[in-house]
JSON list of C-alpha atoms and ligand atoms in Angstrom, two decimals:
[
{"chain": "A", "resi": 3, "resn": "MET", "atom": "CA", "xyz": [0.00, 0.00, 0.00]},
{"chain": "A", "resi": 4, "resn": "ALA", "atom": "CA", "xyz": [1.35, 3.44, -0.95]},
{"chain": "A", "resi": 5, "resn": "GLY", "atom": "CA", "xyz": [2.24, 5.65, 2.02]},
{"chain": "A", "resi": 6, "resn": "LYS", "atom": "CA", "xyz": [0.72, 9.01, 2.78]},
{"chain": "A", "resi": 7, "resn": "PRO", "atom": "CA", "xyz": [1.50, 11.60, 0.07]},
{"chain": "A", "resi": 8, "resn": "ILE", "atom": "CA", "xyz": [3.19, 14.96, 0.41]},
{"chain": "A", "resi": 9, "resn": "PHE", "atom": "CA", "xyz": [0.88, 17.83, -0.44]},
{"chain": "A", "resi": 10, "resn": "ILE", "atom": "CA", "xyz": [2.36, 20.51, -2.71]},
{"chain": "A", "resi": 11, "resn": "LEU", "atom": "CA", "xyz": [0.07, 23.53, -2.49]},
{"chain": "A", "resi": 12, "resn": "ASN", "atom": "CA", "xyz": [0.29, 26.70, -4.56]},
{"chain": "A", "resi": 13, "resn": "GLY", "atom": "CA", "xyz": [-1.57, 29.92, -3.93]},
{"chain": "A", "resi": 14, "resn": "PRO", "atom": "CA", "xyz": [-3.05, 32.73, -5.95]},
{"chain": "A", "resi": 15, "resn": "ASN", "atom": "CA", "xyz": [-1.75, 33.80, -9.36]},
{"chain": "A", "resi": 16, "resn": "LEU", "atom": "CA", "xyz": [0.72, 30.91, -9.60]},
{"chain": "A", "resi": 17, "resn": "ASN", "atom": "CA", "xyz": [-1.46, 29.47, -12.34]},
{"chain": "A", "resi": 18, "resn": "ARG", "atom": "CA", "xyz": [-0.16, 32.37, -14.43]},
{"chain": "A", "resi": 19, "resn": "LEU", "atom": "CA", "xyz": [3.50, 31.38, -14.08]},
{"chain": "A", "resi": 20, "resn": "GLY", "atom": "CA", "xyz": [5.25, 31.46, -17.41]},
{"chain": "A", "resi": 21, "resn": "LYS", "atom": "CA", "xyz": [3.57, 34.73, -18.35]},
{"chain": "A", "resi": 22, "resn": "ARG", "atom": "CA", "xyz": [3.49, 36.42, -14.94]},
{"chain": "A", "resi": 23, "resn": "GLU", "atom": "CA", "xyz": [6.33, 38.89, -14.33]},
{"chain": "A", "resi": 24, "resn": "PRO", "atom": "CA", "xyz": [8.96, 36.59, -15.91]},
{"chain": "A", "resi": 25, "resn": "GLU", "atom": "CA", "xyz": [11.71, 38.93, -14.74]},
{"chain": "A", "resi": 26, "resn": "ILE", "atom": "CA", "xyz": [10.78, 37.87, -11.19]},
{"chain": "A", "resi": 27, "resn": "TYR", "atom": "CA", "xyz": [9.30, 34.36, -11.56]},
{"chain": "A", "resi": 28, "resn": "GLY", "atom": "CA", "xyz": [10.99, 33.11, -14.73]},
{"chain": "A", "resi": 29, "resn": "SER", "atom": "CA", "xyz": [9.25, 31.57, -17.71]},
{"chain": "A", "resi": 30, "resn": "THR", "atom": "CA", "xyz": [8.56, 28.11, -16.24]},
{"chain": "A", "resi": 31, "resn": "THR", "atom": "CA", "xyz": [4.89, 27.21, -16.18]},
{"chain": "A", "resi": 32, "resn": "LEU", "atom": "CA", "xyz": [3.08, 25.67, -13.22]},
{"chain": "A", "resi": 33, "resn": "ALA", "atom": "CA", "xyz": [2.66, 22.45, -15.20]},
{"chain": "A", "resi": 34, "resn": "GLU", "atom": "CA", "xyz": [6.43, 22.33, -15.69]},
{"chain": "A", "resi": 35, "resn": "ILE", "atom": "CA", "xyz": [6.91, 22.98, -11.97]},
{"chain": "A", "resi": 36, "resn": "GLU", "atom": "CA", "xyz": [4.59, 20.08, -11.19]},
{"chain": "A", "resi": 37, "resn": "ALA", "atom": "CA", "xyz": [6.79, 17.85, -13.37]},
{"chain": "A", "resi": 38, "resn": "ILE", "atom": "CA", "xyz": [9.90, 19.14, -11.55]},
{"chain": "A", "resi": 39, "resn": "CYS", "atom": "CA", "xyz": [8.27, 18.27, -8.21]},
{"chain": "A", "resi": 40, "resn": "ARG", "atom": "CA", "xyz": [7.16, 14.80, -9.27]},
{"chain": "A", "resi": 41, "resn": "GLN", "atom": "CA", "xyz": [10.63, 14.02, -10.65]},
{"chain": "A", "resi": 42, "resn": "ALA", "atom": "CA", "xyz": [12.25, 15.20, -7.40]},
{"chain": "A", "resi": 43, "resn": "ALA", "atom": "CA", "xyz": [9.81, 13.11, -5.35]},
{"chain": "A", "resi": 44, "resn": "GLY", "atom": "CA", "xyz": [10.67, 9.92, -7.24]},
{"chain": "A", "resi": 45, "resn": "GLU", "atom": "CA", "xyz": [8.47, 7.11, -5.85]},
{"chain": "A", "resi": 46, "resn": "PHE", "atom": "CA", "xyz": [7.12, 9.26, -3.03]},
{"chain": "A", "resi": 47, "resn": "PRO", "atom": "CA", "xyz": [3.39, 9.97, -3.64]},
{"chain": "A", "resi": 48, "resn": "VAL", "atom": "CA", "xyz": [2.50, 13.58, -4.41]},
{"chain": "A", "resi": 49, "resn": "ARG", "atom": "CA", "xyz": [-0.72, 15.64, -4.34]},
{"chain": "A", "resi": 50, "resn": "PHE", "atom": "CA", "xyz": [-0.06, 18.81, -6.38]},
{"chain": "A", "resi": 51, "resn": "HIS", "atom": "CA", "xyz": [-2.61, 21.63, -6.30]},
{"chain": "A", "resi": 52, "resn": "GLN", "atom": "CA", "xyz": [-3.02, 25.32, -7.09]},
{"chain": "A", "resi": 53, "resn": "SER", "atom": "CA", "xyz": [-5.88, 27.65, -6.31]},
{"chain": "A", "resi": 54, "resn": "ASN", "atom": "CA", "xyz": [-6.59, 31.37, -6.30]},
{"chain": "A", "resi": 55, "resn": "ALA", "atom": "CA", "xyz": [-9.09, 30.79, -3.48]},
{"chain": "A", "resi": 56, "resn": "GLU", "atom": "CA", "xyz": [-8.05, 30.93, 0.18]},
{"chain": "A", "resi": 57, "resn": "HIS", "atom": "CA", "xyz": [-10.80, 28.50, 1.25]},
{"chain": "A", "resi": 58, "resn": "GLN", "atom": "CA", "xyz": [-9.62, 25.88, -1.24]},
{"chain": "A", "resi": 59, "resn": "LEU", "atom": "CA", "xyz": [-6.09, 25.98, 0.15]},
{"chain": "A", "resi": 60, "resn": "VAL", "atom": "CA", "xyz": [-7.49, 25.68, 3.68]},
{"chain": "A", "resi": 61, "resn": "ASP", "atom": "CA", "xyz": [-9.55, 22.66, 2.55]},
{"chain": "A", "resi": 62, "resn": "TRP", "atom": "CA", "xyz": [-6.44, 20.99, 1.09]},
{"chain": "A", "resi": 63, "resn": "VAL", "atom": "CA", "xyz": [-4.53, 21.60, 4.34]},
{"chain": "A", "resi": 64, "resn": "HIS", "atom": "CA", "xyz": [-7.43, 19.87, 6.16]},
{"chain": "A", "resi": 65, "resn": "GLU", "atom": "CA", "xyz": [-7.07, 16.91, 3.78]},
{"chain": "A", "resi": 66, "resn": "ALA", "atom": "CA", "xyz": [-3.34, 16.86, 4.55]},
{"chain": "A", "resi": 67, "resn": "ILE", "atom": "CA", "xyz": [-4.06, 16.88, 8.29]},
{"chain": "A", "resi": 68, "resn": "ASP", "atom": "CA", "xyz": [-6.03, 13.67, 7.80]},
{"chain": "A", "resi": 69, "resn": "ASP", "atom": "CA", "xyz": [-3.94, 12.02, 5.09]},
{"chain": "A", "resi": 70, "resn": "GLY", "atom": "CA", "xyz": [-0.67, 13.83, 4.40]},
{"chain": "A", "resi": 71, "resn": "ALA", "atom": "CA", "xyz": [2.93, 13.05, 5.28]},
{"chain": "A", "resi": 72, "resn": "GLY", "atom": "CA", "xyz": [4.16, 16.60, 4.76]},
{"chain": "A", "resi": 73, "resn": "ILE", "atom": "CA", "xyz": [3.25, 19.93, 3.16]},
{"chain": "A", "resi": 74, "resn": "LEU", "atom": "CA", "xyz": [5.23, 22.01, 0.69]},
{"chain": "A", "resi": 75, "resn": "ILE", "atom": "CA", "xyz": [3.43, 25.31, 0.28]},
{"chain": "A", "resi": 76, "resn": "ASN", "atom": "CA", "xyz": [3.97, 28.38, -1.83]},
{"chain": "A", "resi": 77, "resn": "PRO", "atom": "CA", "xyz": [1.18, 30.50, -0.34]},
{"chain": "A", "resi": 78, "resn": "ALA", "atom": "CA", "xyz": [1.97, 33.34, -2.76]},
{"chain": "A", "resi": 79, "resn": "GLY", "atom": "CA", "xyz": [0.08, 36.46, -1.74]},
{"chain": "A", "resi": 80, "resn": "LEU", "atom": "CA", "xyz": [-1.75, 34.58, 1.02]},
{"chain": "A", "resi": 81, "resn": "SER", "atom": "CA", "xyz": [1.60, 34.34, 2.85]},
{"chain": "A", "resi": 82, "resn": "PHE", "atom": "CA", "xyz": [1.25, 37.82, 4.27]},
{"chain": "A", "resi": 83, "resn": "ARG", "atom": "CA", "xyz": [-2.35, 38.25, 5.36]},
{"chain": "A", "resi": 84, "resn": "SER", "atom": "CA", "xyz": [-4.18, 34.92, 5.66]},
{"chain": "A", "resi": 85, "resn": "ILE", "atom": "CA", "xyz": [-5.05, 34.04, 9.25]},
{"chain": "A", "resi": 86, "resn": "PRO", "atom": "CA", "xyz": [-7.33, 31.16, 8.08]},
{"chain": "A", "resi": 87, "resn": "LEU", "atom": "CA", "xyz": [-4.45, 29.56, 6.18]},
{"chain": "A", "resi": 88, "resn": "LEU", "atom": "CA", "xyz": [-2.08, 30.04, 9.15]},
{"chain": "A", "resi": 89, "resn": "ASP", "atom": "CA", "xyz": [-4.67, 28.54, 11.52]},
{"chain": "A", "resi": 90, "resn": "SER", "atom": "CA", "xyz": [-5.13, 25.50, 9.29]},
{"chain": "A", "resi": 91, "resn": "LEU", "atom": "CA", "xyz": [-1.37, 24.92, 9.03]},
{"chain": "A", "resi": 92, "resn": "LYS", "atom": "CA", "xyz": [-1.06, 25.09, 12.83]},
{"chain": "A", "resi": 93, "resn": "MET", "atom": "CA", "xyz": [-3.19, 21.92, 12.97]},
{"chain": "A", "resi": 94, "resn": "PHE", "atom": "CA", "xyz": [-0.90, 19.96, 10.65]},
{"chain": "A", "resi": 95, "resn": "PRO", "atom": "CA", "xyz": [1.20, 17.45, 12.65]},
{"chain": "A", "resi": 96, "resn": "GLY", "atom": "CA", "xyz": [3.90, 16.84, 10.04]},
{"chain": "A", "resi": 97, "resn": "PRO", "atom": "CA", "xyz": [6.72, 18.92, 8.52]},
{"chain": "A", "resi": 98, "resn": "ILE", "atom": "CA", "xyz": [5.90, 22.03, 6.51]},
{"chain": "A", "resi": 99, "resn": "VAL", "atom": "CA", "xyz": [8.25, 23.63, 3.98]},
{"chain": "A", "resi": 100, "resn": "GLU", "atom": "CA", "xyz": [7.33, 27.13, 2.83]},
{"chain": "A", "resi": 101, "resn": "TYR", "atom": "CA", "xyz": [8.70, 27.96, -0.61]},
{"chain": "A", "resi": 102, "resn": "HIS", "atom": "CA", "xyz": [8.87, 31.19, -2.58]},
{"chain": "A", "resi": 103, "resn": "ILE", "atom": "CA", "xyz": [10.24, 31.33, -6.12]},
{"chain": "A", "resi": 104, "resn": "SER", "atom": "CA", "xyz": [11.58, 34.83, -5.52]},
{"chain": "A", "resi": 105, "resn": "ASN", "atom": "CA", "xyz": [13.64, 36.13, -2.62]},
{"chain": "A", "resi": 106, "resn": "ILE", "atom": "CA", "xyz": [10.75, 37.86, -0.85]},
{"chain": "A", "resi": 107, "resn": "HIS", "atom": "CA", "xyz": [13.16, 39.60, 1.52]},
{"chain": "A", "resi": 108, "resn": "ARG", "atom": "CA", "xyz": [14.78, 41.50, -1.35]},
{"chain": "A", "resi": 109, "resn": "ARG", "atom": "CA", "xyz": [11.45, 42.72, -2.70]},
{"chain": "A", "resi": 110, "resn": "GLU", "atom": "CA", "xyz": [8.97, 45.36, -1.56]},
{"chain": "A", "resi": 111, "resn": "GLU", "atom": "CA", "xyz": [8.31, 45.64, 2.17]},
{"chain": "A", "resi": 112, "resn": "ILE", "atom": "CA", "xyz": [4.81, 44.13, 1.77]},
{"chain": "A", "resi": 113, "resn": "TYR", "atom": "CA", "xyz": [6.46, 40.79, 0.92]},
{"chain": "A", "resi": 114, "resn": "HIS", "atom": "CA", "xyz": [8.85, 40.72, 3.90]},
{"chain": "A", "resi": 115, "resn": "HIS", "atom": "CA", "xyz": [6.69, 39.26, 6.69]},
{"chain": "A", "resi": 116, "resn": "SER", "atom": "CA", "xyz": [5.12, 35.89, 5.96]},
{"chain": "A", "resi": 117, "resn": "LEU", "atom": "CA", "xyz": [2.61, 34.66, 8.53]},
{"chain": "A", "resi": 118, "resn": "VAL", "atom": "CA", "xyz": [3.16, 31.13, 7.22]},
{"chain": "A", "resi": 119, "resn": "SER", "atom": "CA", "xyz": [6.79, 31.33, 8.33]},
{"chain": "A", "resi": 120, "resn": "LYS", "atom": "CA", "xyz": [5.54, 31.39, 11.94]},
{"chain": "A", "resi": 121, "resn": "VAL", "atom": "CA", "xyz": [4.43, 27.76, 11.56]},
{"chain": "A", "resi": 122, "resn": "ALA", "atom": "CA", "xyz": [6.69, 26.40, 8.78]},
{"chain": "A", "resi": 123, "resn": "THR", "atom": "CA", "xyz": [9.38, 23.89, 9.73]},
{"chain": "A", "resi": 124, "resn": "ALA", "atom": "CA", "xyz": [11.64, 25.44, 7.07]},
{"chain": "A", "resi": 125, "resn": "VAL", "atom": "CA", "xyz": [11.50, 28.34, 4.61]},
{"chain": "A", "resi": 126, "resn": "LEU", "atom": "CA", "xyz": [13.21, 28.50, 1.19]},
{"chain": "A", "resi": 127, "resn": "ALA", "atom": "CA", "xyz": [13.09, 31.52, -1.09]},
{"chain": "A", "resi": 128, "resn": "GLY", "atom": "CA", "xyz": [14.83, 32.86, -4.20]},
{"chain": "A", "resi": 129, "resn": "LEU", "atom": "CA", "xyz": [15.91, 29.62, -5.86]},
{"chain": "A", "resi": 130, "resn": "GLY", "atom": "CA", "xyz": [13.55, 30.14, -8.79]},
{"chain": "A", "resi": 131, "resn": "PRO", "atom": "CA", "xyz": [11.19, 27.54, -10.26]},
{"chain": "A", "resi": 132, "resn": "ARG", "atom": "CA", "xyz": [13.82, 24.79, -10.07]},
{"chain": "A", "resi": 133, "resn": "GLY", "atom": "CA", "xyz": [14.04, 25.44, -6.33]},
{"chain": "A", "resi": 134, "resn": "TYR", "atom": "CA", "xyz": [10.83, 23.48, -5.87]},
{"chain": "A", "resi": 135, "resn": "ALA", "atom": "CA", "xyz": [12.99, 20.35, -6.36]},
{"chain": "A", "resi": 136, "resn": "HIS", "atom": "CA", "xyz": [15.17, 21.30, -3.38]},
{"chain": "A", "resi": 137, "resn": "ALA", "atom": "CA", "xyz": [12.07, 21.96, -1.28]},
{"chain": "A", "resi": 138, "resn": "VAL", "atom": "CA", "xyz": [10.56, 18.60, -2.23]},
{"chain": "A", "resi": 139, "resn": "ARG", "atom": "CA", "xyz": [13.72, 16.72, -1.33]},
{"chain": "A", "resi": 140, "resn": "ALA", "atom": "CA", "xyz": [14.09, 18.61, 1.96]},
{"chain": "A", "resi": 141, "resn": "LEU", "atom": "CA", "xyz": [10.48, 17.83, 2.87]},
{"chain": "A", "resi": 142, "resn": "ILE", "atom": "CA", "xyz": [10.86, 14.12, 2.05]},
{"chain": "A", "resi": 143, "resn": "ASP", "atom": "CA", "xyz": [14.02, 14.00, 4.18]},
{"chain": "A", "resi": 144, "resn": "MET", "atom": "CA", "xyz": [12.11, 15.57, 7.08]},
{"chain": "A", "resi": 145, "resn": "VAL", "atom": "CA", "xyz": [9.30, 13.04, 6.68]},
{"chain": "A", "resi": 146, "resn": "ALA", "atom": "CA", "xyz": [11.84, 10.19, 6.70]},
{"chain": "A", "resi": 147, "resn": "ASP", "atom": "CA", "xyz": [13.52, 11.60, 9.82]},
{"chain": "A", "resi": 148, "resn": "ARG", "atom": "CA", "xyz": [10.18, 11.71, 11.65]},
{"chain": "A", "resi": 149, "resn": "ASN", "atom": "CA", "xyz": [9.30, 8.17, 10.56]},
{"chain": "A", "resi": 150, "resn": "GLY", "atom": "CA", "xyz": [12.62, 6.86, 11.90]},
{"chain": "B", "resi": 21, "resn": "LIG", "atom": "C1", "xyz": [4.67, 34.39, -5.19]},
{"chain": "B", "resi": 21, "resn": "LIG", "atom": "C2", "xyz": [3.74, 35.39, -5.12]},
{"chain": "B", "resi": 21, "resn": "LIG", "atom": "O1", "xyz": [2.64, 35.33, -5.84]},
{"chain": "B", "resi": 21, "resn": "LIG", "atom": "C3", "xyz": [3.96, 36.60, -4.31]},
{"chain": "B", "resi": 21, "resn": "LIG", "atom": "O2", "xyz": [2.77, 37.12, -3.75]},
{"chain": "B", "resi": 21, "resn": "LIG", "atom": "C4", "xyz": [4.96, 36.32, -3.22]},
{"chain": "B", "resi": 21, "resn": "LIG", "atom": "C5", "xyz": [5.83, 34.34, -4.28]},
{"chain": "B", "resi": 21, "resn": "LIG", "atom": "C6", "xyz": [6.21, 35.67, -3.78]},
{"chain": "B", "resi": 21, "resn": "LIG", "atom": "C7", "xyz": [7.00, 33.61, -4.91]},
{"chain": "B", "resi": 21, "resn": "LIG", "atom": "O3", "xyz": [8.11, 34.19, -5.01]},
{"chain": "B", "resi": 21, "resn": "LIG", "atom": "O4", "xyz": [6.79, 32.44, -5.28]},
{"chain": "B", "resi": 21, "resn": "LIG", "atom": "O5", "xyz": [5.28, 37.46, -2.59]}
]
């Protein structure tokens, strides 16, 4: 029987990657990022999702609470203002890796204080689209460490 999957969750506007501010986010599409994640995960099961809706991300975190081994989340703009998303992540018992394509700390002030970072096990930012692979591997290592 396959083990519990990692949930890879992507927030608002990330469906526009490839066309969205390529000088910041590159030209890699979200579909290409999903392929990068699945390749990095190897045999480890993956649930990959994106939504522009806060409630949908909260619902996926609830699914992960019940059935997930770990969460990799790029909350995008929800990073900075979403108490509901933060509250849902607080309930998750496993490791959480927060990932941002850009280095949010080098950008405008509004991007400097992520609420999600208050609950994330680890935070990665600025490695570009390919950085998702590093985040996936780090999360799987954390899951393995917890499982002994
Ligand atoms: C993506 C977004 O949509 C922004 O709101 C964040 C993040 C940065 C990223 O770099 O992946 O501030």
